[in-house]
CSV table of C-alpha atoms in Angstrom, one decimal:
chain,number,residue,atom,x,y,z
Z,1,UNK,CA,195.8,92.9,-28.8
Z,2,UNK,CA,195.4,89.0,-28.6
Z,3,UNK,CA,199.2,88.7,-28.9
Z,4,UNK,CA,199.7,90.7,-25.6
Z,5,UNK,CA,199.2,89.2,-22.1
Z,6,UNK,CA,198.7,92.6,-20.4
Z,7,UNK,CA,196.1,95.2,-20.5
Z,8,UNK,CA,196.2,98.4,-18.4
Z,9,UNK,CA,192.7,99.3,-17.1
Z,10,UNK,CA,191.9,103.0,-17.5
Z,11,UNK,CA,192.1,105.3,-14.5
Z,12,UNK,CA,188.4,105.7,-14.5
Z,13,UNK,CA,187.9,102.0,-13.6
Z,14,UNK,CA,187.2,101.6,-9.9
Z,15,UNK,CA,186.3,98.1,-8.8
Z,16,UNK,CA,183.7,97.8,-6.2
Z,17,UNK,CA,184.5,94.2,-5.1
Z,18,UNK,CA,187.7,92.6,-4.0
Z,19,UNK,CA,188.7,89.2,-5.4
Z,20,UNK,CA,188.8,87.5,-8.8
Z,21,UNK,CA,187.3,89.3,-11.8
Z,22,UNK,CA,186.9,88.2,-15.4
Z,23,UNK,CA,187.9,90.6,-18.2
Z,24,UNK,CA,186.4,90.0,-21.6
Z,25,UNK,CA,187.4,91.8,-24.8
Z,26,UNK,CA,185.9,91.1,-28.2
Z,27,UNK,CA,186.4,92.5,-31.7
Z,28,UNK,CA,183.7,92.7,-34.2
Z,29,UNK,CA,184.2,93.5,-37.9
Z,30,UNK,CA,181.6,93.0,-40.7
Z,31,UNK,CA,184.1,91.4,-43.1
Z,32,UNK,CA,185.6,89.1,-40.5
Z,33,UNK,CA,185.5,85.5,-41.9
Z,34,UNK,CA,186.9,83.7,-38.8
Z,35,UNK,CA,185.4,84.8,-35.5
Z,36,UNK,CA,186.9,82.1,-33.3
Z,37,UNK,CA,189.8,84.3,-32.4
Z,38,UNK,CA,187.8,87.5,-31.7
Z,39,UNK,CA,187.5,87.1,-28.0
Z,40,UNK,CA,190.2,87.6,-25.3
Z,41,UNK,CA,189.5,86.5,-21.8
Z,42,UNK,CA,191.7,87.1,-18.7
Z,43,UNK,CA,191.4,86.9,-15.0
Z,44,UNK,CA,192.6,89.7,-12.7
Z,45,UNK,CA,192.5,90.2,-9.0
Z,46,UNK,CA,191.6,93.3,-6.9
Z,47,UNK,CA,193.0,93.3,-3.4
Z,48,UNK,CA,195.7,94.6,-1.1
Z,49,UNK,CA,198.4,93.0,1.1
Z,50,UNK,CA,197.6,92.3,4.7
Z,51,UNK,CA,194.0,93.4,5.2
Z,52,UNK,CA,191.3,91.6,7.0
Z,53,UNK,CA,187.9,92.9,8.1
Z,54,UNK,CA,184.4,92.2,9.4
Z,55,UNK,CA,182.5,91.9,6.1
Z,56,UNK,CA,179.0,91.3,7.4
Z,57,UNK,CA,177.2,91.2,10.8
Z,58,UNK,CA,174.3,88.8,10.7
Z,59,UNK,CA,173.6,88.9,14.4
Z,60,UNK,CA,172.7,91.2,16.1
Z,61,UNK,CA,170.7,93.2,13.6
Z,62,UNK,CA,170.7,97.0,14.2
Z,63,UNK,CA,168.6,98.2,17.2
Z,64,UNK,CA,167.4,94.7,18.1
Z,65,UNK,CA,165.2,94.3,21.1
Z,66,UNK,CA,166.0,91.7,23.8
Z,67,UNK,CA,164.1,90.8,27.0
Z,68,UNK,CA,166.2,91.0,30.2
Z,69,UNK,CA,167.0,87.5,31.7
Z,70,UNK,CA,164.9,85.8,29.0
Z,71,UNK,CA,166.7,86.3,25.7
Z,72,UNK,CA,170.2,85.5,24.6
Z,73,UNK,CA,172.3,86.9,21.8
Z,74,UNK,CA,174.7,84.8,19.7
Z,75,UNK,CA,176.8,87.1,17.6
Z,76,UNK,CA,177.4,85.9,14.1
Z,77,UNK,CA,179.7,87.6,11.6
Z,78,UNK,CA,181.5,87.0,8.3
Z,79,UNK,CA,185.1,87.9,8.1
Z,80,UNK,CA,187.1,88.3,4.9
Z,81,UNK,CA,190.8,88.4,3.9
Z,82,UNK,CA,190.9,91.2,1.3
Z,83,UNK,CA,194.6,90.5,0.6
Z,84,UNK,CA,196.6,88.7,-2.0
Z,85,UNK,CA,198.4,86.9,0.7
Z,86,UNK,CA,197.3,84.2,3.1
Z,87,UNK,CA,196.9,85.8,6.5
Z,88,UNK,CA,198.9,85.0,9.5
Z,89,UNK,CA,196.9,84.2,12.6
Z,90,UNK,CA,194.7,87.1,13.7
Z,91,UNK,CA,191.9,87.7,16.2
Z,92,UNK,CA,188.3,88.5,15.7
Z,93,UNK,CA,186.5,90.1,18.7
Z,94,UNK,CA,183.0,90.7,20.0
Z,95,UNK,CA,182.5,93.1,22.9
Z,96,UNK,CA,179.3,94.4,24.4
Z,97,UNK,CA,179.7,97.7,26.2
Z,98,UNK,CA,177.5,100.0,28.3
Z,99,UNK,CA,178.8,103.3,29.6
Z,100,UNK,CA,182.4,102.4,28.6
Z,101,UNK,CA,182.2,99.3,30.8
Z,102,UNK,CA,182.8,96.0,28.9
Z,103,UNK,CA,180.0,93.6,29.8
Z,104,UNK,CA,181.0,90.8,27.4
Z,105,UNK,CA,184.1,90.0,25.5
Z,106,UNK,CA,184.9,87.0,23.3
Z,107,UNK,CA,187.9,86.4,20.9
Z,108,UNK,CA,188.3,83.9,18.1
Z,109,UNK,CA,191.7,83.3,16.6
Z,110,UNK,CA,191.7,82.7,12.9
Z,111,UNK,CA,193.7,82.7,9.6
Z,112,UNK,CA,192.3,82.9,6.1
Z,113,UNK,CA,193.6,82.2,2.6
Z,114,UNK,CA,193.6,85.1,0.1
Z,115,UNK,CA,190.2,86.5,-0.8
Z,116,UNK,CA,188.4,84.0,1.4
Z,117,UNK,CA,185.6,84.5,3.9
Z,118,UNK,CA,184.5,82.6,7.0
Z,119,UNK,CA,181.5,82.7,9.3
Z,120,UNK,CA,182.3,83.1,13.0
Z,121,UNK,CA,179.9,82.3,15.8
Z,122,UNK,CA,180.7,83.8,19.2
Z,123,UNK,CA,179.7,82.3,22.5
Z,124,UNK,CA,176.2,83.2,23.7
Z,125,UNK,CA,175.6,86.4,25.7
Z,126,UNK,CA,172.9,86.1,28.3
Z,127,UNK,CA,170.9,89.4,28.4
Z,128,UNK,CA,171.5,90.2,32.1
Z,129,UNK,CA,172.1,93.9,31.6
Z,130,UNK,CA,169.4,96.5,30.6
Z,131,UNK,CA,169.5,99.6,28.5
Z,132,UNK,CA,171.1,100.5,25.2
Z,133,UNK,CA,174.2,98.3,24.7
Z,134,UNK,CA,176.9,98.9,22.1
Z,135,UNK,CA,178.1,95.7,20.3
Z,136,UNK,CA,181.6,96.0,18.8
Z,137,UNK,CA,182.7,93.5,16.2
Z,138,UNK,CA,186.2,93.8,15.0
Z,139,UNK,CA,189.4,92.2,13.8
Z,140,UNK,CA,193.0,92.8,14.9
Z,141,UNK,CA,196.0,91.6,12.8
Z,142,UNK,CA,199.6,92.7,13.1
Z,143,UNK,CA,200.6,94.7,10.1
Z,144,UNK,CA,197.0,95.3,8.9
Z,145,UNK,CA,197.3,97.9,6.1
Z,146,UNK,CA,193.8,99.3,6.5
Z,147,UNK,CA,192.5,99.4,10.1
Z,148,UNK,CA,189.6,101.7,9.2
Z,149,UNK,CA,187.6,98.8,7.8
Z,150,UNK,CA,188.1,96.5,10.8
Z,151,UNK,CA,185.2,97.4,13.0
Z,152,UNK,CA,181.5,97.3,12.8
Z,153,UNK,CA,179.1,98.6,15.5
Z,154,UNK,CA,175.6,97.6,16.3
Z,155,UNK,CA,173.3,98.8,19.1
Z,156,UNK,CA,170.9,96.6,20.9
Z,157,UNK,CA,168.3,97.4,23.6
Z,158,UNK,CA,167.7,95.0,26.5
Z,159,UNK,CA,164.5,95.8,28.5
Z,160,UNK,CA,162.7,94.4,31.4
Z,161,UNK,CA,159.4,92.8,30.7
Z,162,UNK,CA,156.7,93.9,33.1
Z,163,UNK,CA,153.4,92.0,33.4
Z,164,UNK,CA,150.3,93.9,34.4
Z,165,UNK,CA,147.4,92.1,36.1
Z,166,UNK,CA,143.9,93.6,36.7
Z,167,UNK,CA,142.4,92.3,40.0
Z,168,UNK,CA,139.2,94.3,39.8
Z,169,UNK,CA,137.3,96.6,37.5
Z,170,UNK,CA,135.6,99.7,38.8
Z,171,UNK,CA,133.2,101.2,36.3
Z,172,UNK,CA,130.8,104.1,36.6
Z,173,UNK,CA,127.3,103.4,37.6
Z,174,UNK,CA,124.7,104.6,35.2
Z,175,UNK,CA,121.9,106.7,36.7
Z,176,UNK,CA,118.8,105.2,35.0
Z,177,UNK,CA,116.2,107.3,36.8
């Protein structure tokens, strides 16, 4: 085996992560006198061509609560190029929607080397709308091979804070007789 540069992984092997992986083979024999040549190491890559996605959404967290006209939201995501190739320029979007009406929309133009990630911070959204809002975070790249992994959705709730003040207390009078 050490004389060969290629190894075909069995069909049962299903990588769970994209990017660089290290493959290590070793041979062990009881009568082996020289064990310096018993190990074979190789790097291999798991990926596709032309595929970017939103990897992680750091902000907002699912079902976050925000106070109307007090709080702000600054969307923060991690994008990744899952491909073997350096990406051409593509756009990452954040939209906040209520009842199919877009309340907020921001776009960041980006490009990434193969298997690289990048954090993107979108402009701040002032919480000036109330109710359950849908936050769409997605990428759009011409020729993207897998558009099913391009979008992540979060819901947030913006509510009005109401202060209550008691100006008097009426209590029952005890009959002590």
